[in-house]
């Protein structure tokens, strides 16, 4: 009526409001005259509906009245939200891919430049110096091996994107295996490796081959230039519904030392080893993104002193 009290409700309005007509009679609806207003309706069962409301003036039985018509736009709003979410996800994926392949192309050029440069020196060096030639050949070999590793990593990303196979995996075992591989590959120099992890499993659903390769490459790169007597610490903890792995190197003084600057996008990469470590970081970011995780860098002033890896745990 003209005071806003309900005098008539048709069946579609009952369904939309989630209430029977007899429970609405006499209830006041303070709706303003006009078109295009939008309201959110919470039904007694908890379901939420969204409707556009048009309110016009009329008469009923010769008495001034109002008619409020509701247009259910719940599905439209859900579709709009889904489309926005999909677009946002697509934009984020394109941004990640662009960043990844930009980094890959940059890092692949670093060892390639070394190979070409030292080959040119060998070709044009007029000095008959076997030691100099051996040095150049060693640089070419090191750069070639670095590039081969990076190409293999890049191919693993392509293969994993084509046939990802997430499965439950114990992250404690993954970290311990990574430490074992590092110790086995060590020639007795560089840092010792210490693992601090729970005794009970921490299970995540991951593509094991992709993530293990990426993690090993990164950790090996971090420890490559560490001093003898230092300790690489792999600390795994559960934080809420996430696993958190911190990778750092403690020097002989027991304090964390700076990690390779190539972990940061903004720093120039000047050697094949630097390029390989930077690419490994990007490879791991790509793997973690696919699993809802992240790679972050912890700092002490301007220096990076730890790589912090997070992954959601399986319910």
CSV table of C-alpha atoms in Angstrom, one decimal, residues 89-279:
chain,number,residue,atom,x,y,z
A,89,UNK,CA,43.5,-15.6,-13.8
A,90,UNK,CA,44.2,-15.4,-17.6
A,91,UNK,CA,46.0,-12.1,-17.2
A,92,UNK,CA,48.1,-13.4,-14.3
A,93,UNK,CA,49.0,-16.5,-16.3
A,94,UNK,CA,50.0,-14.5,-19.3
A,95,UNK,CA,52.1,-12.2,-17.1
A,96,UNK,CA,53.8,-15.2,-15.4
A,97,UNK,CA,54.5,-16.8,-18.8
A,98,UNK,CA,55.8,-13.5,-20.3
A,99,UNK,CA,58.1,-13.0,-17.3
A,100,UNK,CA,59.3,-16.6,-17.3
A,101,UNK,CA,60.2,-16.7,-21.0
A,102,UNK,CA,61.7,-13.3,-20.9
A,103,UNK,CA,63.9,-14.5,-18.1
A,104,UNK,CA,64.6,-17.7,-20.0
A,105,UNK,CA,65.7,-15.9,-23.2
A,106,UNK,CA,67.9,-13.5,-21.2
A,107,UNK,CA,69.6,-16.2,-19.2
A,108,UNK,CA,70.2,-18.5,-22.1
A,109,UNK,CA,72.0,-15.7,-23.9
A,110,UNK,CA,74.5,-15.4,-21.0
A,111,UNK,CA,76.3,-18.8,-21.5
A,112,UNK,CA,75.8,-18.5,-25.2
A,113,UNK,CA,77.6,-15.1,-25.2
A,114,UNK,CA,80.5,-16.8,-23.2
A,115,UNK,CA,80.7,-19.6,-25.7
A,116,UNK,CA,80.8,-17.3,-28.7
A,117,UNK,CA,83.2,-14.8,-27.1
A,118,UNK,CA,85.8,-17.3,-25.9
A,119,UNK,CA,85.6,-19.2,-29.2
A,120,UNK,CA,86.4,-16.0,-31.0
A,121,UNK,CA,89.3,-15.4,-28.7
A,122,UNK,CA,90.6,-18.9,-29.4
A,123,UNK,CA,90.2,-18.3,-33.1
A,124,UNK,CA,91.9,-14.9,-33.2
A,125,UNK,CA,94.4,-15.1,-30.3
A,126,UNK,CA,97.8,-14.6,-31.8
A,127,UNK,CA,99.6,-15.7,-28.6
A,128,UNK,CA,101.0,-19.2,-28.6
A,129,UNK,CA,100.0,-19.8,-25.0
A,130,UNK,CA,98.7,-23.3,-24.2
A,131,UNK,CA,97.6,-22.2,-20.7
A,132,UNK,CA,95.5,-19.3,-22.1
A,133,UNK,CA,94.0,-21.6,-24.7
A,134,UNK,CA,93.2,-24.2,-22.0
A,135,UNK,CA,91.5,-21.4,-19.9
A,136,UNK,CA,89.4,-20.4,-22.9
A,137,UNK,CA,88.4,-24.0,-23.6
A,138,UNK,CA,87.4,-24.5,-20.0
A,139,UNK,CA,85.2,-21.4,-20.1
A,140,UNK,CA,83.5,-22.7,-23.2
A,141,UNK,CA,82.9,-26.1,-21.6
A,142,UNK,CA,81.5,-24.6,-18.4
A,143,UNK,CA,79.2,-22.3,-20.4
A,144,UNK,CA,78.1,-25.1,-22.6
A,145,UNK,CA,77.2,-27.3,-19.6
A,146,UNK,CA,75.3,-24.5,-18.0
A,147,UNK,CA,73.3,-23.9,-21.2
A,148,UNK,CA,72.6,-27.6,-21.6
A,149,UNK,CA,71.2,-27.8,-18.0
A,150,UNK,CA,69.0,-24.8,-18.7
A,151,UNK,CA,67.7,-26.2,-22.0
A,152,UNK,CA,66.9,-29.4,-20.2
A,153,UNK,CA,65.1,-27.4,-17.5
A,154,UNK,CA,63.2,-25.5,-20.1
A,155,UNK,CA,62.1,-28.7,-21.8
A,156,UNK,CA,60.9,-30.1,-18.5
A,157,UNK,CA,58.6,-27.0,-18.1
A,158,UNK,CA,57.2,-27.6,-21.6
A,159,UNK,CA,56.6,-31.3,-20.9
A,160,UNK,CA,55.1,-30.6,-17.5
A,161,UNK,CA,52.7,-28.1,-18.9
A,162,UNK,CA,51.5,-30.6,-21.5
A,163,UNK,CA,51.1,-33.5,-19.0
A,164,UNK,CA,51.0,-32.3,-15.4
A,165,UNK,CA,50.3,-35.1,-13.0
A,166,UNK,CA,49.8,-33.8,-9.4
A,167,UNK,CA,49.9,-36.4,-6.8
A,168,UNK,CA,50.2,-36.5,-3.0
A,169,UNK,CA,53.8,-36.1,-1.9
A,170,UNK,CA,55.6,-36.0,1.5
A,171,UNK,CA,57.5,-32.7,1.5
A,172,UNK,CA,59.7,-33.9,4.3
A,173,UNK,CA,60.9,-36.7,2.1
A,174,UNK,CA,61.3,-34.3,-0.8
A,175,UNK,CA,63.5,-32.0,1.2
A,176,UNK,CA,65.6,-34.8,2.6
A,177,UNK,CA,66.1,-36.2,-0.9
A,178,UNK,CA,67.2,-32.8,-2.1
A,179,UNK,CA,69.8,-32.6,0.7
A,180,UNK,CA,71.0,-36.2,-0.1
A,181,UNK,CA,71.5,-35.3,-3.8
A,182,UNK,CA,73.5,-32.2,-2.9
A,183,UNK,CA,75.8,-34.1,-0.6
A,184,UNK,CA,76.2,-36.9,-3.1
A,185,UNK,CA,77.1,-34.4,-5.9
A,186,UNK,CA,79.6,-32.5,-3.7
A,187,UNK,CA,83.3,-33.1,-4.3
A,188,UNK,CA,84.0,-32.4,-0.6
A,189,UNK,CA,84.1,-28.6,-1.1
A,190,UNK,CA,81.4,-26.1,-0.4
A,191,UNK,CA,78.8,-26.0,2.4
A,192,UNK,CA,77.6,-28.9,4.5
A,193,UNK,CA,73.9,-29.5,4.3
A,194,UNK,CA,71.6,-29.6,7.4
A,195,UNK,CA,67.9,-30.4,7.3
A,196,UNK,CA,65.5,-29.3,10.0
A,197,UNK,CA,62.1,-30.9,9.3
A,198,UNK,CA,59.3,-32.5,11.2
A,199,UNK,CA,59.3,-36.2,12.0
A,200,UNK,CA,55.8,-36.6,10.7
A,201,UNK,CA,54.9,-36.2,6.9
A,202,UNK,CA,53.7,-32.9,5.4
A,203,UNK,CA,51.7,-33.8,2.4
A,204,UNK,CA,51.0,-31.6,-0.6
A,205,UNK,CA,49.5,-32.4,-4.0
A,206,UNK,CA,52.2,-31.6,-6.6
A,207,UNK,CA,53.8,-32.6,-9.8
A,208,UNK,CA,56.8,-34.3,-8.1
A,209,UNK,CA,59.2,-34.6,-11.1
A,210,UNK,CA,58.8,-30.9,-12.0
A,211,UNK,CA,59.0,-29.5,-8.5
A,212,UNK,CA,61.9,-31.7,-7.3
A,213,UNK,CA,64.0,-30.8,-10.4
A,214,UNK,CA,63.3,-27.1,-9.9
A,215,UNK,CA,64.0,-27.2,-6.1
A,216,UNK,CA,67.3,-29.1,-6.6
A,217,UNK,CA,68.5,-26.7,-9.3
A,218,UNK,CA,67.8,-23.7,-7.1
A,219,UNK,CA,69.4,-25.1,-3.9
A,220,UNK,CA,72.5,-26.4,-5.9
A,221,UNK,CA,72.9,-22.9,-7.4
A,222,UNK,CA,72.6,-21.2,-4.0
A,223,UNK,CA,75.3,-23.4,-2.6
A,224,UNK,CA,77.6,-23.4,-5.6
A,225,UNK,CA,79.9,-20.6,-4.5
A,226,UNK,CA,79.5,-21.0,-0.7
A,227,UNK,CA,82.7,-21.2,1.3
A,228,UNK,CA,84.1,-24.4,2.8
A,229,UNK,CA,82.9,-24.7,6.4
A,230,UNK,CA,79.6,-22.9,5.9
A,231,UNK,CA,76.3,-24.7,6.4
A,232,UNK,CA,73.3,-24.7,4.0
A,233,UNK,CA,70.2,-25.0,6.2
A,234,UNK,CA,66.9,-26.4,4.8
A,235,UNK,CA,64.3,-25.7,7.4
A,236,UNK,CA,60.8,-27.1,6.8
A,237,UNK,CA,57.8,-26.1,9.0
A,238,UNK,CA,54.0,-26.2,8.9
A,239,UNK,CA,52.4,-22.7,9.1
A,240,UNK,CA,48.6,-23.1,9.2
A,241,UNK,CA,47.6,-24.9,6.1
A,242,UNK,CA,50.9,-24.2,4.4
A,243,UNK,CA,54.4,-25.8,4.3
A,244,UNK,CA,57.2,-23.3,4.6
A,245,UNK,CA,60.7,-24.2,3.5
A,246,UNK,CA,63.5,-21.7,4.2
A,247,UNK,CA,66.9,-22.1,2.5
A,248,UNK,CA,69.8,-20.1,3.8
A,249,UNK,CA,73.6,-20.4,4.2
A,250,UNK,CA,75.2,-19.8,7.6
A,251,UNK,CA,78.9,-18.7,7.4
A,252,UNK,CA,81.7,-19.9,9.6
A,253,UNK,CA,80.6,-17.2,12.1
A,254,UNK,CA,77.2,-18.8,12.3
A,255,UNK,CA,75.5,-15.8,10.7
A,256,UNK,CA,73.5,-16.0,7.4
A,257,UNK,CA,75.6,-14.9,4.4
A,258,UNK,CA,74.3,-13.2,1.2
A,259,UNK,CA,72.8,-15.5,-1.4
A,260,UNK,CA,73.6,-15.1,-5.2
A,261,UNK,CA,72.3,-11.8,-6.5
A,262,UNK,CA,71.0,-13.6,-9.6
A,263,UNK,CA,68.0,-14.7,-7.5
A,264,UNK,CA,66.7,-11.1,-8.1
A,265,UNK,CA,65.2,-10.1,-11.4
A,266,UNK,CA,66.7,-6.6,-11.2
A,267,UNK,CA,70.3,-7.7,-10.9
A,268,UNK,CA,72.5,-8.2,-14.0
A,269,UNK,CA,73.6,-11.8,-14.8
A,270,UNK,CA,77.3,-11.8,-15.7
A,271,UNK,CA,78.4,-15.5,-15.6
A,272,UNK,CA,76.9,-18.8,-16.8
A,273,UNK,CA,76.6,-20.0,-13.2
A,274,UNK,CA,74.7,-16.8,-12.3
A,275,UNK,CA,72.4,-17.3,-15.2
A,276,UNK,CA,71.8,-20.9,-14.2
A,277,UNK,CA,70.9,-19.9,-10.6
A,278,UNK,CA,68.6,-17.1,-11.8
A,279,UNK,CA,66.9,-19.4,-14.3
